[in-house]
């Protein structure tokens, strides 16, 4: 049984440790986080603020499907270094993504949703439907 434990430990170390240092920070799963989100209800609607520093505006996607508002981003980068002969000495790939989904309340007006991105903050405004005062009618109970 101790061989099995050592074997698992070896594979865990092999798969999770960076065997080639390349002077870059260590990957730590505990540091993975979703962007912080604040949702604020106002008299005339809702404001959703997403902290997304370092993300390009064109990498942000906002979709509305079946009354669910989804905010997402996906970026892929590739860095490579070559020696004087043109052979790869280092090649790194980086991929990052997030997705957050919010079910809109019944009084939201999805056709008028607007979004802006400034200083690393994505601001989404979701207006509420205007409630029109209707004629009050008294119904007689028979």
JSON list of N, CA, C and O in Angstrom, two decimals, residues 100-122:
[
{"chain": "A", "resi": 100, "resn": "UNK", "atom": "N", "xyz": [-20.07, 34.52, -15.56]},
{"chain": "A", "resi": 100, "resn": "UNK", "atom": "CA", "xyz": [-21.00, 34.76, -14.46]},
{"chain": "A", "resi": 100, "resn": "UNK", "atom": "C", "xyz": [-22.39, 34.90, -15.06]},
{"chain": "A", "resi": 100, "resn": "UNK", "atom": "O", "xyz": [-22.55, 35.54, -16.10]},
{"chain": "A", "resi": 101, "resn": "UNK", "atom": "N", "xyz": [-23.38, 34.32, -14.43]},
{"chain": "A", "resi": 101, "resn": "UNK", "atom": "CA", "xyz": [-24.75, 34.37, -14.94]},
{"chain": "A", "resi": 101, "resn": "UNK", "atom": "C", "xyz": [-25.69, 34.88, -13.86]},
{"chain": "A", "resi": 101, "resn": "UNK", "atom": "O", "xyz": [-25.54, 34.56, -12.68]},
{"chain": "A", "resi": 102, "resn": "UNK", "atom": "N", "xyz": [-26.66, 35.69, -14.30]},
{"chain": "A", "resi": 102, "resn": "UNK", "atom": "CA", "xyz": [-27.63, 36.29, -13.40]},
{"chain": "A", "resi": 102, "resn": "UNK", "atom": "C", "xyz": [-29.03, 36.13, -14.01]},
{"chain": "A", "resi": 102, "resn": "UNK", "atom": "O", "xyz": [-29.24, 36.48, -15.17]},
{"chain": "A", "resi": 103, "resn": "UNK", "atom": "N", "xyz": [-29.96, 35.63, -13.22]},
{"chain": "A", "resi": 103, "resn": "UNK", "atom": "CA", "xyz": [-31.34, 35.57, -13.66]},
{"chain": "A", "resi": 103, "resn": "UNK", "atom": "C", "xyz": [-31.98, 36.91, -13.40]},
{"chain": "A", "resi": 103, "resn": "UNK", "atom": "O", "xyz": [-31.97, 37.40, -12.27]},
{"chain": "A", "resi": 104, "resn": "UNK", "atom": "N", "xyz": [-32.53, 37.51, -14.46]},
{"chain": "A", "resi": 104, "resn": "UNK", "atom": "CA", "xyz": [-33.14, 38.83, -14.32]},
{"chain": "A", "resi": 104, "resn": "UNK", "atom": "C", "xyz": [-34.51, 38.71, -13.65]},
{"chain": "A", "resi": 104, "resn": "UNK", "atom": "O", "xyz": [-35.24, 37.75, -13.88]},
{"chain": "A", "resi": 105, "resn": "UNK", "atom": "N", "xyz": [-34.85, 39.69, -12.83]},
{"chain": "A", "resi": 105, "resn": "UNK", "atom": "CA", "xyz": [-36.18, 39.67, -12.21]},
{"chain": "A", "resi": 105, "resn": "UNK", "atom": "C", "xyz": [-37.26, 39.95, -13.25]},
{"chain": "A", "resi": 105, "resn": "UNK", "atom": "O", "xyz": [-36.98, 40.45, -14.35]},
{"chain": "A", "resi": 106, "resn": "UNK", "atom": "N", "xyz": [-38.50, 39.64, -12.91]},
{"chain": "A", "resi": 106, "resn": "UNK", "atom": "CA", "xyz": [-39.60, 39.80, -13.84]},
{"chain": "A", "resi": 106, "resn": "UNK", "atom": "C", "xyz": [-39.81, 41.25, -14.27]},
{"chain": "A", "resi": 106, "resn": "UNK", "atom": "O", "xyz": [-40.27, 41.52, -15.37]},
{"chain": "A", "resi": 107, "resn": "UNK", "atom": "N", "xyz": [-39.48, 42.19, -13.39]},
{"chain": "A", "resi": 107, "resn": "UNK", "atom": "CA", "xyz": [-39.72, 43.59, -13.73]},
{"chain": "A", "resi": 107, "resn": "UNK", "atom": "C", "xyz": [-38.58, 44.23, -14.53]},
{"chain": "A", "resi": 107, "resn": "UNK", "atom": "O", "xyz": [-38.59, 45.42, -14.80]},
{"chain": "A", "resi": 108, "resn": "UNK", "atom": "N", "xyz": [-37.59, 43.42, -14.94]},
{"chain": "A", "resi": 108, "resn": "UNK", "atom": "CA", "xyz": [-36.48, 43.95, -15.75]},
{"chain": "A", "resi": 108, "resn": "UNK", "atom": "C", "xyz": [-36.94, 44.15, -17.20]},
{"chain": "A", "resi": 108, "resn": "UNK", "atom": "O", "xyz": [-37.81, 43.43, -17.68]},
{"chain": "A", "resi": 109, "resn": "UNK", "atom": "N", "xyz": [-36.33, 45.11, -17.84]},
{"chain": "A", "resi": 109, "resn": "UNK", "atom": "CA", "xyz": [-36.65, 45.40, -19.24]},
{"chain": "A", "resi": 109, "resn": "UNK", "atom": "C", "xyz": [-35.43, 45.06, -20.10]},
{"chain": "A", "resi": 109, "resn": "UNK", "atom": "O", "xyz": [-34.57, 45.92, -20.35]},
{"chain": "A", "resi": 110, "resn": "UNK", "atom": "N", "xyz": [-35.33, 43.80, -20.55]},
{"chain": "A", "resi": 110, "resn": "UNK", "atom": "CA", "xyz": [-34.11, 43.34, -21.23]},
{"chain": "A", "resi": 110, "resn": "UNK", "atom": "C", "xyz": [-33.79, 44.06, -22.53]},
{"chain": "A", "resi": 110, "resn": "UNK", "atom": "O", "xyz": [-32.62, 44.14, -22.91]},
{"chain": "A", "resi": 111, "resn": "UNK", "atom": "N", "xyz": [-34.77, 44.61, -23.20]},
{"chain": "A", "resi": 111, "resn": "UNK", "atom": "CA", "xyz": [-34.53, 45.30, -24.47]},
{"chain": "A", "resi": 111, "resn": "UNK", "atom": "C", "xyz": [-33.72, 46.57, -24.29]},
{"chain": "A", "resi": 111, "resn": "UNK", "atom": "O", "xyz": [-33.15, 47.09, -25.26]},
{"chain": "A", "resi": 112, "resn": "UNK", "atom": "N", "xyz": [-33.66, 47.10, -23.08]},
{"chain": "A", "resi": 112, "resn": "UNK", "atom": "CA", "xyz": [-32.99, 48.38, -22.85]},
{"chain": "A", "resi": 112, "resn": "UNK", "atom": "C", "xyz": [-31.71, 48.26, -22.03]},
{"chain": "A", "resi": 112, "resn": "UNK", "atom": "O", "xyz": [-31.21, 49.23, -21.48]},
{"chain": "A", "resi": 113, "resn": "UNK", "atom": "N", "xyz": [-31.15, 47.06, -21.95]},
{"chain": "A", "resi": 113, "resn": "UNK", "atom": "CA", "xyz": [-29.91, 46.85, -21.19]},
{"chain": "A", "resi": 113, "resn": "UNK", "atom": "C", "xyz": [-28.76, 47.55, -21.92]},
{"chain": "A", "resi": 113, "resn": "UNK", "atom": "O", "xyz": [-28.64, 47.48, -23.14]},
{"chain": "A", "resi": 114, "resn": "UNK", "atom": "N", "xyz": [-27.91, 48.24, -21.14]},
{"chain": "A", "resi": 114, "resn": "UNK", "atom": "CA", "xyz": [-26.75, 48.93, -21.68]},
{"chain": "A", "resi": 114, "resn": "UNK", "atom": "C", "xyz": [-25.51, 48.54, -20.88]},
{"chain": "A", "resi": 114, "resn": "UNK", "atom": "O", "xyz": [-25.62, 48.22, -19.69]},
{"chain": "A", "resi": 115, "resn": "UNK", "atom": "N", "xyz": [-24.35, 48.59, -21.54]},
{"chain": "A", "resi": 115, "resn": "UNK", "atom": "CA", "xyz": [-23.10, 48.24, -20.87]},
{"chain": "A", "resi": 115, "resn": "UNK", "atom": "C", "xyz": [-22.00, 49.21, -21.27]},
{"chain": "A", "resi": 115, "resn": "UNK", "atom": "O", "xyz": [-21.92, 49.63, -22.42]},
{"chain": "A", "resi": 116, "resn": "UNK", "atom": "N", "xyz": [-21.16, 49.56, -20.28]},
{"chain": "A", "resi": 116, "resn": "UNK", "atom": "CA", "xyz": [-19.98, 50.38, -20.52]},
{"chain": "A", "resi": 116, "resn": "UNK", "atom": "C", "xyz": [-18.81, 49.74, -19.79]},
{"chain": "A", "resi": 116, "resn": "UNK", "atom": "O", "xyz": [-18.99, 49.03, -18.80]},
{"chain": "A", "resi": 117, "resn": "UNK", "atom": "N", "xyz": [-17.60, 50.00, -20.29]},
{"chain": "A", "resi": 117, "resn": "UNK", "atom": "CA", "xyz": [-16.39, 49.47, -19.66]},
{"chain": "A", "resi": 117, "resn": "UNK", "atom": "C", "xyz": [-15.38, 50.60, -19.55]},
{"chain": "A", "resi": 117, "resn": "UNK", "atom": "O", "xyz": [-14.99, 51.19, -20.55]},
{"chain": "A", "resi": 118, "resn": "UNK", "atom": "N", "xyz": [-15.01, 50.90, -18.31]},
{"chain": "A", "resi": 118, "resn": "UNK", "atom": "CA", "xyz": [-14.07, 52.00, -18.07]},
{"chain": "A", "resi": 118, "resn": "UNK", "atom": "C", "xyz": [-13.23, 51.71, -16.84]},
{"chain": "A", "resi": 118, "resn": "UNK", "atom": "O", "xyz": [-13.75, 51.28, -15.80]},
{"chain": "A", "resi": 119, "resn": "UNK", "atom": "N", "xyz": [-11.94, 51.92, -16.96]},
{"chain": "A", "resi": 119, "resn": "UNK", "atom": "CA", "xyz": [-10.99, 51.74, -15.86]},
{"chain": "A", "resi": 119, "resn": "UNK", "atom": "C", "xyz": [-11.11, 50.37, -15.19]},
{"chain": "A", "resi": 119, "resn": "UNK", "atom": "O", "xyz": [-11.04, 50.24, -13.97]},
{"chain": "A", "resi": 120, "resn": "UNK", "atom": "N", "xyz": [-11.30, 49.32, -15.99]},
{"chain": "A", "resi": 120, "resn": "UNK", "atom": "CA", "xyz": [-11.34, 47.96, -15.47]},
{"chain": "A", "resi": 120, "resn": "UNK", "atom": "C", "xyz": [-12.66, 47.56, -14.84]},
{"chain": "A", "resi": 120, "resn": "UNK", "atom": "O", "xyz": [-12.77, 46.47, -14.28]},
{"chain": "A", "resi": 121, "resn": "UNK", "atom": "N", "xyz": [-13.67, 48.41, -14.94]},
{"chain": "A", "resi": 121, "resn": "UNK", "atom": "CA", "xyz": [-14.99, 48.11, -14.37]},
{"chain": "A", "resi": 121, "resn": "UNK", "atom": "C", "xyz": [-16.01, 48.02, -15.50]},
{"chain": "A", "resi": 121, "resn": "UNK", "atom": "O", "xyz": [-16.19, 48.98, -16.25]},
{"chain": "A", "resi": 122, "resn": "UNK", "atom": "N", "xyz": [-16.67, 46.87, -15.61]},
{"chain": "A", "resi": 122, "resn": "UNK", "atom": "CA", "xyz": [-17.77, 46.70, -16.55]},
{"chain": "A", "resi": 122, "resn": "UNK", "atom": "C", "xyz": [-19.05, 47.08, -15.81]},
{"chain": "A", "resi": 122, "resn": "UNK", "atom": "O", "xyz": [-19.34, 46.52, -14.75]}
]
